[in-house]
Coordinates of C-alpha atoms in Angstrom, one line a residue:
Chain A
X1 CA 6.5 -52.3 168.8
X2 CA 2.8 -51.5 169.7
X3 CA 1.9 -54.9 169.1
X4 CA 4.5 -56.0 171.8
X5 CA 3.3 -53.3 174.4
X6 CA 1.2 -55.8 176.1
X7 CA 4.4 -58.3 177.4
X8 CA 5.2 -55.4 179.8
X9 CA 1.5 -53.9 180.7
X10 CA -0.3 -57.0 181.3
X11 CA 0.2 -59.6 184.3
X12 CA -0.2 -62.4 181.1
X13 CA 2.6 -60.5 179.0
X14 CA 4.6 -59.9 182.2
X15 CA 4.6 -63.8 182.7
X16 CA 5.3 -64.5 179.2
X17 CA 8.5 -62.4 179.9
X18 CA 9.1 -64.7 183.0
X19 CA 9.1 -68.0 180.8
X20 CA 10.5 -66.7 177.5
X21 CA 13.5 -65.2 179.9
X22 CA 13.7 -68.1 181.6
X23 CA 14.1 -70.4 179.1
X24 CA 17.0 -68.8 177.4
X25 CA 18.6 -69.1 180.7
X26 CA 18.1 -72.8 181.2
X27 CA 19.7 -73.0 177.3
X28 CA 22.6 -70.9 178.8
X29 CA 23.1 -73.1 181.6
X30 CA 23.7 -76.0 179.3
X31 CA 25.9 -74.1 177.2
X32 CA 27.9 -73.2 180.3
X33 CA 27.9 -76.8 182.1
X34 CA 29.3 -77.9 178.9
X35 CA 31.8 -75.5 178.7
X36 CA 32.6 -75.7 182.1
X37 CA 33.3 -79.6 181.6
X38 CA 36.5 -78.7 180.9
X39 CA 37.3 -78.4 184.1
X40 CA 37.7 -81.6 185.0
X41 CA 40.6 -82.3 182.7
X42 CA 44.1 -82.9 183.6
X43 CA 45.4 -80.3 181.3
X44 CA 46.8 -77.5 183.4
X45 CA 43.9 -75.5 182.2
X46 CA 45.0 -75.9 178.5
X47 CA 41.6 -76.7 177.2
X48 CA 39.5 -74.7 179.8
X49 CA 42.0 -71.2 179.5
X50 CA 41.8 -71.8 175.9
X51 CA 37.9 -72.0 175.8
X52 CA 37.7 -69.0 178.2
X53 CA 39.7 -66.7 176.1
X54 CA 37.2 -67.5 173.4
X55 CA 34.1 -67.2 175.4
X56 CA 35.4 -63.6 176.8
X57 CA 36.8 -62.2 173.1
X58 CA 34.4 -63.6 170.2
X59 CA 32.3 -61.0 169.3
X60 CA 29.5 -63.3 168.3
X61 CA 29.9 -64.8 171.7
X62 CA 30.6 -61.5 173.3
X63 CA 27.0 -59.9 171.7
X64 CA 24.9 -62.9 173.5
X65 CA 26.7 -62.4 176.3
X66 CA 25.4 -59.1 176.7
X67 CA 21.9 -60.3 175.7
X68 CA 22.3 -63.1 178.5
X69 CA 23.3 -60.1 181.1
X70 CA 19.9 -58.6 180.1
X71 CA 17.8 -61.2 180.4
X72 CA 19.1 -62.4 183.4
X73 CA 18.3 -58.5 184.6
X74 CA 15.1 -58.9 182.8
X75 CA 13.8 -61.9 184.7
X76 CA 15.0 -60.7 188.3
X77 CA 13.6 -57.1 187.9
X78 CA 9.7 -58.7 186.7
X79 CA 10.4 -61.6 188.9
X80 CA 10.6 -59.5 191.6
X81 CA 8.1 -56.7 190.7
X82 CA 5.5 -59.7 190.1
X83 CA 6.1 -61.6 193.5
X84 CA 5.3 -58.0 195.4
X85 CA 2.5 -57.5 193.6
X86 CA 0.8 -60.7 193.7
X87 CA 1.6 -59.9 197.5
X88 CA -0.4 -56.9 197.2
X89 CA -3.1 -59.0 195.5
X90 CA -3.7 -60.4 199.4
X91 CA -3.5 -58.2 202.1
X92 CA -4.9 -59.7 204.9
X93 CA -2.9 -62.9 204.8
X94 CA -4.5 -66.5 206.2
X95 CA -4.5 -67.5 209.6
X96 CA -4.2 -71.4 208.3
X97 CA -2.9 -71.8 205.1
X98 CA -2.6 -75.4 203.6
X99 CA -0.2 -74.6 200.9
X100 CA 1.2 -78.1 200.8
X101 CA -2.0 -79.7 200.5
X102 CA -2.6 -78.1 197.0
X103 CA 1.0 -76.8 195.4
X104 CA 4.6 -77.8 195.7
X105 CA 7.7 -76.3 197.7
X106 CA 9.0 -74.9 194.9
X107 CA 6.3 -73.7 193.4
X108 CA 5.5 -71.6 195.9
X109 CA 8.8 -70.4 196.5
X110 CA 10.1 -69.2 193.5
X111 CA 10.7 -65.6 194.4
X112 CA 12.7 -66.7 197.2
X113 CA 14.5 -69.3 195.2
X114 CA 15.5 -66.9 192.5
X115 CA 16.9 -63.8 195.0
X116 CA 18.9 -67.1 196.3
X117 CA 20.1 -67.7 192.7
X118 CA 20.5 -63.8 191.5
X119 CA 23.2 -63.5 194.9
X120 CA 24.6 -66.3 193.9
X121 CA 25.6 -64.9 190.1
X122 CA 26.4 -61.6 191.5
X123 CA 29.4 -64.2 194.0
X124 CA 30.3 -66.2 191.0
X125 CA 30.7 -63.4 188.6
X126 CA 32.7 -61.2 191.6
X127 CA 34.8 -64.2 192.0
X128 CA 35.8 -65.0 188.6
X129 CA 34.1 -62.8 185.9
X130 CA 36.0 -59.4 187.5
X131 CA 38.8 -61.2 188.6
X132 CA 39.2 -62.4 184.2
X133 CA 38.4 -59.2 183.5
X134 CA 39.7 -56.8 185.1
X135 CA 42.0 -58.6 188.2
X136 CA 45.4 -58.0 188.2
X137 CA 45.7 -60.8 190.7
X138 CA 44.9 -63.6 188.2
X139 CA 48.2 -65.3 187.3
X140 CA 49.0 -66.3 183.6
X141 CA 50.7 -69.5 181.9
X142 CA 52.3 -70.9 178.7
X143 CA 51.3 -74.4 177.3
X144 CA 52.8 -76.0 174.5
X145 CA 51.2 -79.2 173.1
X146 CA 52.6 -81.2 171.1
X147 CA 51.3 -82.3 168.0
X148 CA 51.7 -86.0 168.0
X149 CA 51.1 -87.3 171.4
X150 CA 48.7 -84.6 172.1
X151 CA 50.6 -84.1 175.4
X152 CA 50.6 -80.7 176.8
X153 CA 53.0 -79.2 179.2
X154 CA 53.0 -75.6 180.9
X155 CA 55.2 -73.3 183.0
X156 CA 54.0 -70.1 185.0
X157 CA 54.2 -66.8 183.1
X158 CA 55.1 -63.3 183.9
X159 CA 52.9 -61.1 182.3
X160 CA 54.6 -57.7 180.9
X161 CA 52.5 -54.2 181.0
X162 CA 49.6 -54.7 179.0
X163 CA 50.0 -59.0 178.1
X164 CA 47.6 -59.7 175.2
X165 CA 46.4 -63.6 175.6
X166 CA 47.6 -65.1 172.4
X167 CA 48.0 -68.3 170.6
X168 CA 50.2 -69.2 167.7
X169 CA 51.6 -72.6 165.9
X170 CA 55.2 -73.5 166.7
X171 CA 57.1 -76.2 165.1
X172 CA 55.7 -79.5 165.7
X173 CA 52.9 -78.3 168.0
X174 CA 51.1 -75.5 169.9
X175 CA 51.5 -72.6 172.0
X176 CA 48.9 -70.3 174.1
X177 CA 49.9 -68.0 176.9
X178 CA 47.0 -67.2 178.7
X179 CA 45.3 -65.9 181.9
X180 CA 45.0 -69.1 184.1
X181 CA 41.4 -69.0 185.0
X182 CA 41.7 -72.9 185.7
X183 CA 44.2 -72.3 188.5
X184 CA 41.6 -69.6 190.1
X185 CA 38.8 -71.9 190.3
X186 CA 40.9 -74.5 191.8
X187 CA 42.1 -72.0 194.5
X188 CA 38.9 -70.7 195.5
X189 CA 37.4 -74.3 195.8
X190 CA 40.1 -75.9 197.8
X191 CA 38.4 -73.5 200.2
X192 CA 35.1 -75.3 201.9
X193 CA 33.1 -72.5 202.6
X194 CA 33.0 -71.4 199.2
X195 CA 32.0 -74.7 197.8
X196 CA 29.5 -74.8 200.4
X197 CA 28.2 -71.7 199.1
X198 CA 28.2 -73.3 195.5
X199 CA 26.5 -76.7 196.1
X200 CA 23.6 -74.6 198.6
X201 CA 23.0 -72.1 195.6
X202 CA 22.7 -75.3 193.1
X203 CA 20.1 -76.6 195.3
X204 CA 18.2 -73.8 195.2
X205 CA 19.0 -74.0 191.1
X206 CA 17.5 -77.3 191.4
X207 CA 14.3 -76.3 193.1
X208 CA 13.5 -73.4 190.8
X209 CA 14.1 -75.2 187.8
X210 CA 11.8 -78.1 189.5
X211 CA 8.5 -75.8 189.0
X212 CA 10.3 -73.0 186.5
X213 CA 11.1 -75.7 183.6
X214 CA 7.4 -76.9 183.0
X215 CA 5.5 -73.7 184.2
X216 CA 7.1 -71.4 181.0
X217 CA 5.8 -74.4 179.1
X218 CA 2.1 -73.5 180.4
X219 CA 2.8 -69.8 180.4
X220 CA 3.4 -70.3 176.9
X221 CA 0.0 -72.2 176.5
X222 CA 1.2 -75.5 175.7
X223 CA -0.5 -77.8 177.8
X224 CA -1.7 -81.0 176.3
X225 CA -2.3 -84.5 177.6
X226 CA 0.4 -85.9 175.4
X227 CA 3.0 -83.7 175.3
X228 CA 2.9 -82.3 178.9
X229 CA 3.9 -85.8 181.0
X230 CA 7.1 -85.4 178.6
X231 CA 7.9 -82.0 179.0
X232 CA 7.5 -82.8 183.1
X233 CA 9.6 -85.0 182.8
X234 CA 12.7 -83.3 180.3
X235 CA 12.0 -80.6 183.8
X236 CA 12.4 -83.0 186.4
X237 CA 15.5 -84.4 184.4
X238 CA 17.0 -80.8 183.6
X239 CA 15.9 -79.8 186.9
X240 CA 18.4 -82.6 188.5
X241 CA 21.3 -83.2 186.1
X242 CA 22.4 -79.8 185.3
X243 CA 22.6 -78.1 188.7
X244 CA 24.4 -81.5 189.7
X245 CA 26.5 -81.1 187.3
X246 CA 27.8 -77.7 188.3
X247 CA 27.6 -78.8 191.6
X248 CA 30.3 -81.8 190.9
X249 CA 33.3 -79.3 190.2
X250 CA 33.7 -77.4 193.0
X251 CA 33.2 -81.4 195.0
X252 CA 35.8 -82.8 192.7
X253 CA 38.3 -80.0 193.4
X254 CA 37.5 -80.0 196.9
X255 CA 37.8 -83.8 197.7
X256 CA 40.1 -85.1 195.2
Chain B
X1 CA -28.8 -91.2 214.1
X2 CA -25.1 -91.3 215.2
X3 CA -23.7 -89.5 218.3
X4 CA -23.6 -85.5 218.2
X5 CA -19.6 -84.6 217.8
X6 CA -18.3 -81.5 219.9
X7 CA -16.4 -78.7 217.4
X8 CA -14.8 -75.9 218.5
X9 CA -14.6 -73.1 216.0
X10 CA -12.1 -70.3 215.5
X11 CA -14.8 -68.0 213.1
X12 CA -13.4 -64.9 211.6
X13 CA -15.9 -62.1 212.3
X14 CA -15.5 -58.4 211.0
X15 CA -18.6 -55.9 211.2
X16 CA -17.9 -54.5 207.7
X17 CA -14.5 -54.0 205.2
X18 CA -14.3 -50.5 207.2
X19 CA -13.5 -52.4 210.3
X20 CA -10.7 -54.5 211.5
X21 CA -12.0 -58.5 212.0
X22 CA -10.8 -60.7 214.7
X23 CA -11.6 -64.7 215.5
X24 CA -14.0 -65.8 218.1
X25 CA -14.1 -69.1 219.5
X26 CA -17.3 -70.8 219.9
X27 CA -18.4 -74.3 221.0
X28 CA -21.0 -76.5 218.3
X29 CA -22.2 -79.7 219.0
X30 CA -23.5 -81.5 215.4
X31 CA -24.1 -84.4 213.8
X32 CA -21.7 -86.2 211.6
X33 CA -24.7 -86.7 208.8
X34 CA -24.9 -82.4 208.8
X35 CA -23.5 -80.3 206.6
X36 CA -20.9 -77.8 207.1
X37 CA -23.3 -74.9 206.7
X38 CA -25.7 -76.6 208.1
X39 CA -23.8 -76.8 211.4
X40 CA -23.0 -73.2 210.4
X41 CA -27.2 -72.6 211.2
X42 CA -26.8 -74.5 214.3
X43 CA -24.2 -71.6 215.4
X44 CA -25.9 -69.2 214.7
X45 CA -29.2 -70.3 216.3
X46 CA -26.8 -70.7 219.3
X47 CA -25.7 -67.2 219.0
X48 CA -29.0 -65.4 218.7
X49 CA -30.4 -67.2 221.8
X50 CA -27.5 -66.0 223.8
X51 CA -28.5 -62.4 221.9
X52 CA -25.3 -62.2 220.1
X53 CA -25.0 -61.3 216.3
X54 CA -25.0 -63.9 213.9
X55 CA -22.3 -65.0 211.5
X56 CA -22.8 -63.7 208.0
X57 CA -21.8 -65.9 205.8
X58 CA -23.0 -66.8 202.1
X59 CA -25.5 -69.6 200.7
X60 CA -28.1 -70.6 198.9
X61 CA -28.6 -73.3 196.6
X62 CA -26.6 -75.7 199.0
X63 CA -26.5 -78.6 196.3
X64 CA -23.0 -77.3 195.2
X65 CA -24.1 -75.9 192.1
X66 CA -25.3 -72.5 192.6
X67 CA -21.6 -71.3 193.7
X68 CA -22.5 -68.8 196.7
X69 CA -21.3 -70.2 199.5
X70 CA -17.4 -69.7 200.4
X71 CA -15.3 -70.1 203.8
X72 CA -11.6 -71.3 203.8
X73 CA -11.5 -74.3 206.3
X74 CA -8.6 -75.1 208.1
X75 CA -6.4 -73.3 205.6
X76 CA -8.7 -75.1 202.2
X77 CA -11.3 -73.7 200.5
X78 CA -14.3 -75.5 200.8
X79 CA -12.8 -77.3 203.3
X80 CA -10.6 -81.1 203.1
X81 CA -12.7 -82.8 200.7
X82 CA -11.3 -83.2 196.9
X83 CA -14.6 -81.6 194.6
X84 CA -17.2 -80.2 196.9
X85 CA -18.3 -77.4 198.1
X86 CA -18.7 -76.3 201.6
X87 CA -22.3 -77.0 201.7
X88 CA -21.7 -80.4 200.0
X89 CA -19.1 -81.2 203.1
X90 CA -20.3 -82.8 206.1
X91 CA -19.3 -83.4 209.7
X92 CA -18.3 -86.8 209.4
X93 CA -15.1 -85.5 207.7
X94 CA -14.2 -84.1 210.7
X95 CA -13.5 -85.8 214.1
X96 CA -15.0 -85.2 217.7
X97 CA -13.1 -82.7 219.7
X98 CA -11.4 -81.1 215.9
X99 CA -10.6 -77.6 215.9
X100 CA -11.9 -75.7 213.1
X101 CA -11.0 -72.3 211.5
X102 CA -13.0 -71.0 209.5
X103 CA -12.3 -67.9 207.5
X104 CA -13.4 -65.6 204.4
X105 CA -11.9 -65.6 200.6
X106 CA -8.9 -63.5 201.4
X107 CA -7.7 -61.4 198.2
X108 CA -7.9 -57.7 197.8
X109 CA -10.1 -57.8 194.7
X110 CA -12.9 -59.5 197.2
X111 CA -13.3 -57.4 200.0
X112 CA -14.9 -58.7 203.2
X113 CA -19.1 -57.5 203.1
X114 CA -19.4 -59.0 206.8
X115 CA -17.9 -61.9 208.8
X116 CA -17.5 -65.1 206.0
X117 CA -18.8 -62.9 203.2
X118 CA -17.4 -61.3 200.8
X119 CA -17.8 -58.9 197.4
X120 CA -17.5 -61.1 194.7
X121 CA -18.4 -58.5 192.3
X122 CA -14.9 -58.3 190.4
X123 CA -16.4 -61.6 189.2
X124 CA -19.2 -60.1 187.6
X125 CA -17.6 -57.5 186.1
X126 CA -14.9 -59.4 184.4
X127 CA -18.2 -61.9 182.8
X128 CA -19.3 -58.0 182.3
X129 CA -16.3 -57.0 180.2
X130 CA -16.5 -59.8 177.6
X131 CA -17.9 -63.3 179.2
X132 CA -21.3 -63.3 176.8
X133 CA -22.3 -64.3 172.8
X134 CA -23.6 -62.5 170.9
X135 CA -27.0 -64.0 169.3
X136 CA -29.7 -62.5 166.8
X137 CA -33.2 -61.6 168.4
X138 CA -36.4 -63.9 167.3
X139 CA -37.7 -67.4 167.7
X140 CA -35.7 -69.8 169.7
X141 CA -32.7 -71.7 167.2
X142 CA -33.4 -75.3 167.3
X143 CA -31.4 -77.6 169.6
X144 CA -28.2 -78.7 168.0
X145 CA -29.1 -76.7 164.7
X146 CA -24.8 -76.3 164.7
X147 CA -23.1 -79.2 164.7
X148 CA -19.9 -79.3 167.7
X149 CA -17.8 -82.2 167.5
X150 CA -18.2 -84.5 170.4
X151 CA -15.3 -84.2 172.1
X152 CA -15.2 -80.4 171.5
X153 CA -18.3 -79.7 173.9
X154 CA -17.2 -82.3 176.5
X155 CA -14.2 -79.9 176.8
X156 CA -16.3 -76.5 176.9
X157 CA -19.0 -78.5 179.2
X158 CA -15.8 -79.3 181.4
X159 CA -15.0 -75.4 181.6
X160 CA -18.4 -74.4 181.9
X161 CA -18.8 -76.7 185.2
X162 CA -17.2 -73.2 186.6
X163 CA -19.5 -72.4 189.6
X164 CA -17.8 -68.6 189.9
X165 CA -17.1 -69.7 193.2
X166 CA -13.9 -67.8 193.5
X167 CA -12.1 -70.9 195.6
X168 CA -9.0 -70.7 192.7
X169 CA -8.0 -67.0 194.1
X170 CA -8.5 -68.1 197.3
X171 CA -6.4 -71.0 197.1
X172 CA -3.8 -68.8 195.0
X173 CA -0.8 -67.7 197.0
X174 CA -1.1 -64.5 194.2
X175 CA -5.3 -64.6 194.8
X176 CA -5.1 -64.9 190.8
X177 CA -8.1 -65.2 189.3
X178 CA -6.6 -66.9 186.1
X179 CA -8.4 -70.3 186.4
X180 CA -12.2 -68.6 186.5
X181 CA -11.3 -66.4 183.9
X182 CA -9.5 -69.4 182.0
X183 CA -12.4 -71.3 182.7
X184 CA -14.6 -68.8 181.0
X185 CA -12.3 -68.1 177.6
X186 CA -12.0 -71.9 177.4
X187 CA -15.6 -72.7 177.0
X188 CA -16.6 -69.7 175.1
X189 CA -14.0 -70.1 172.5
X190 CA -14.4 -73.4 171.6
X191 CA -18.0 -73.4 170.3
X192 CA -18.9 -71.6 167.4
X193 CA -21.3 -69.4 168.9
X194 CA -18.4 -67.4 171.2
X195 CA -16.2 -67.1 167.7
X196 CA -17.6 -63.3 166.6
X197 CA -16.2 -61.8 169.9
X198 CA -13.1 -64.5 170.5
X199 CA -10.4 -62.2 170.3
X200 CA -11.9 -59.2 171.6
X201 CA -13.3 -60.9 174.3
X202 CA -10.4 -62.6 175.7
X203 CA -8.4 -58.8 175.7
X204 CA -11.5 -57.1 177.6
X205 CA -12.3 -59.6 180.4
X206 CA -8.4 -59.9 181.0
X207 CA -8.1 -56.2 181.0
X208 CA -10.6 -56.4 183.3
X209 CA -8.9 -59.2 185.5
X210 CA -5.9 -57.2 186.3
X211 CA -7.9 -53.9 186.6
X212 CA -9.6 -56.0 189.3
X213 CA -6.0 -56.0 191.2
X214 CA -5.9 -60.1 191.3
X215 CA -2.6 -61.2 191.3
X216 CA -0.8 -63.0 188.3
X217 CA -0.9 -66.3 187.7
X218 CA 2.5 -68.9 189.2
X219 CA 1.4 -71.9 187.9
X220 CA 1.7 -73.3 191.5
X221 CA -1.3 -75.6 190.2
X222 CA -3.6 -74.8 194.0
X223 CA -6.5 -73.2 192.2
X224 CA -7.1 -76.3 190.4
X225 CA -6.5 -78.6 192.6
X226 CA -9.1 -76.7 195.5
X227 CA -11.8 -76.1 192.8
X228 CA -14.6 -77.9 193.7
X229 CA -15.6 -78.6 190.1
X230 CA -12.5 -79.7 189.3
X231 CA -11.8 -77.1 186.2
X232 CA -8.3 -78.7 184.7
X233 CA -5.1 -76.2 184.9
X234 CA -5.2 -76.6 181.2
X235 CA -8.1 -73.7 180.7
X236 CA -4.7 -71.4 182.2
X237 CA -2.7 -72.6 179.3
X238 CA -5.5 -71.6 176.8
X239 CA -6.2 -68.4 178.3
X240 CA -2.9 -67.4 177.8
X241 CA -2.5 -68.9 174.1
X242 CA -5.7 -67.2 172.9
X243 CA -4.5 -63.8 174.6
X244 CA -1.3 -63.6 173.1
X245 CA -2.9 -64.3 169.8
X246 CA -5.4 -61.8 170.2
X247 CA -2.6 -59.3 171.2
X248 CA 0.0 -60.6 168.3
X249 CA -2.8 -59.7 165.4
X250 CA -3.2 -56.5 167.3
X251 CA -6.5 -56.7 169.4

């Protein structure tokens, strides 16, 4: 552990920390836009309760997830203990400062980008996170899908004292009663202001992954006249597609 | 000769780091073939008639290679002009009338001496720590006696174009001194005469850096682009890849 000392004692290790955080967390957000996907299907929730159930009880799944909970504490706390002392690094600010004329938006802007996005997870996971977990609001439901046509139908369910989610085969087909998660994030984005609050906080995504993406490339010390115009441009694409893509669910529920 | 221009300058002046600074205005008339500190000289003459103190500000070589003189210009080190320095950059690239600011490397690691000028010393001590090679006493080694591949000293000659100016932590939002120090590692760790301290070096002069109080590096990209030598945001990239070697095989 000696050897390692240095990522937490040296502005160079502390950055390392930054990109080798923050590039887990750009491989979660695929994994979750993915996931999420399943969203957009006409199902009832059948496919999206089903995956949620397994996402919240694997315990392979459930041991990254608390690995993903640390490093997304890990790169807030240095985040922010770096952005205050590089603040310290320059007391007597500038009375011109031509920031634009030498750096981009984002890149300048990253601390402010990333308290923007920490809020945000703190919303989202208040909103549905606690509300899986440990609401007692969340309503549950019953699919069956039938094995031939595929076709899945559901009715409401009453949960009795202490409901365990389950799933089990049935003659001809399928059965899951489950806690209807799909049905929750349709209800809270039928309501504008908190898409509004959604699409704002996945353009600040956007923006931070804009400079974040290629910079842990460079923390890492890979910067080459080959490979760097590729990895820019894998950034600018990631940067884009994936906070539009999260962006396009609480739209689609909202204007359909 | 073209026509004089009329300036007005904002100057920041401050009697020592003990004392707080403030900007005074003062009209310059120059001409457009002058340099920056050269119109600078014409200030200060102007000052010392009217019995005033001069501005202090740094200088010597003034052919942009000796890496004294400073001054942020309307918010850019060295002033507008892509690869100069400030006694490289003339009036012309200013209009008649302009406004000018002009005020001293801000970061907390470069304390203000007097007016423009400030301690660059942190400089010298992180070259101190570990910027040197080692070589055995004796007769001059003849020229080219170790073979370097081509392309291998164009890129140290590219790093060690590094003037030690100091306009990267000035242009830094986190007054990071990552591209001089990167700058320095680069070079010295590509030939084969910086190998013996390679590892050891890059540890102590980055020790140094942050003992300095400069802030860490963003990648934001504005020290490169503001260097007047035009030292390549690359030499960050190998800083940090030969430090976290060194520290992986325990240095």
């Amino acid at each position: 552990m000696k050897l390692l000392s240095f990522l937490f004692t040296s502005s160079i290790g502390r950055k390392l920390i930054m990109a080798l955080t923050g590039l887990f967390l750009c491989l979660f957000l695929v994994v979750h836009l993915i996931g999420n996907l399943q969203l957009f299907k006409a199902d009832g929730g059948y496919a999206f309760n089903h995956y949620a159930w397994f996402m919240t009880s694997n315990p392979l799944i459930k041991t990254v997830s608390w690995g993903l909970y640390a490093m997304i504490i890990l790169h807030a706390v240095k985040g922010i203990y770096l952005a205050m002392n590089n603040r310290k690094a320059r007391q007597a600010r500038y009375e011109v400062s031509a920031g634009s004329a030498n750096s981009s938006w984002s890149s300048r802007n990253m601390a402010i980008l990333g308290s923007i996005i920490f809020i945000f997870i703190g919303i989202h996971m208040g909103d549905f996170w606690r509300e899986y977990k440990f609401g007692d609001e969340i309503t549950w439901r019953s699919y069956t899908q039938d094995y031939n046509t595929q076709a899945v139908t559901w009715t409401e369910y009453t949960p009795v004292e202490g409901q365990k989610i389950y799933a089990k085969d049935i003659e001809g087909g399928h059965m899951l009663v489950a806690k209807d998660l799909y049905s929750e994030v349709y209800d809270a984005f039928r309501q504008p202001w908190i898409v509004w609050i959604y699409v704002l906080s996945m353009l600040a995504l956007a923006f931070h992954l804009l400079h974040g993406f290629q910079s842990a490339f460079q923390t890492l010390g890979i910067n080459h006249p080959s490979y760097s115009p590729i990895i820019q441009f894998i950034g600018r694409a990631f940067a884009i597609l994936v906070p539009l893509g999260f962006a396009a669910i609480p739209l689609y529920v909202l204007f359909q | 000769m073209s026509e004089n221009m009329n300036i007005n300058l904002k100057v920041w002046r401050q009697p020592s780091d003990q004392n707080t600074g403030s900007f005074e205005t003062y009209k310059v008339q120059a001409s457009p073939d002058m340099s920056f500190l050269e119109m600078m000289d014409v200030l200060n003459e102007q000052i010392i008639e009217e019995g005033g103190e001069p501005v202090a500000f740094d200088h010597d070589c003034r052919e942009g290679i000796c890496g004294m003189c400073s001054m942020v210009i309307n918010g850019r080190p060295h002033g507008p002009k892509q690869g100069v320095t400030t006694c490289q950059l003339h009036m012309r690239s200013f209009s008649d009338g302009d406004t000018v600011v002009v005020e001293p490397w801000r970061a907390s690691a470069f304390p203000v001496i007097k007016d423009l000028s400030v301690d660059r010393g942190a400089f010298d001590r992180i070259i101190a720590a570990g910027g040197y090679v080692s070589v055995n006493t004796g007769n001059a080694v003849d020229a080219n006696s170790v073979l370097i591949p081509k392309d291998t000293a164009d890129k140290a000659f590219e790093a060690a174009t590094c003037i030690g100016c100091g306009a990267c932590v000035s242009a830094c939002k986190n007054a990071s001194a990552m591209l001089f120090v990167g700058a320095k590692v680069t070079q010295l760790s590509l030939l084969p005469q910086g190998q013996a301290e390679r590892e050891s070096r890059v540890v102590a002069m980055v020790n140094q850096m942050d003992a300095e109080g400069f802030g860490a590096c963003t990648n934001t990209g504005a020290c490169a682009a503001e260097c007047p030598k035009e030292i390549p945001l690359s030499v960050i990239a190998t800083l940090n890849r030969e430090y976290t070697s060194a520290k992986l095989k325990g240095r």
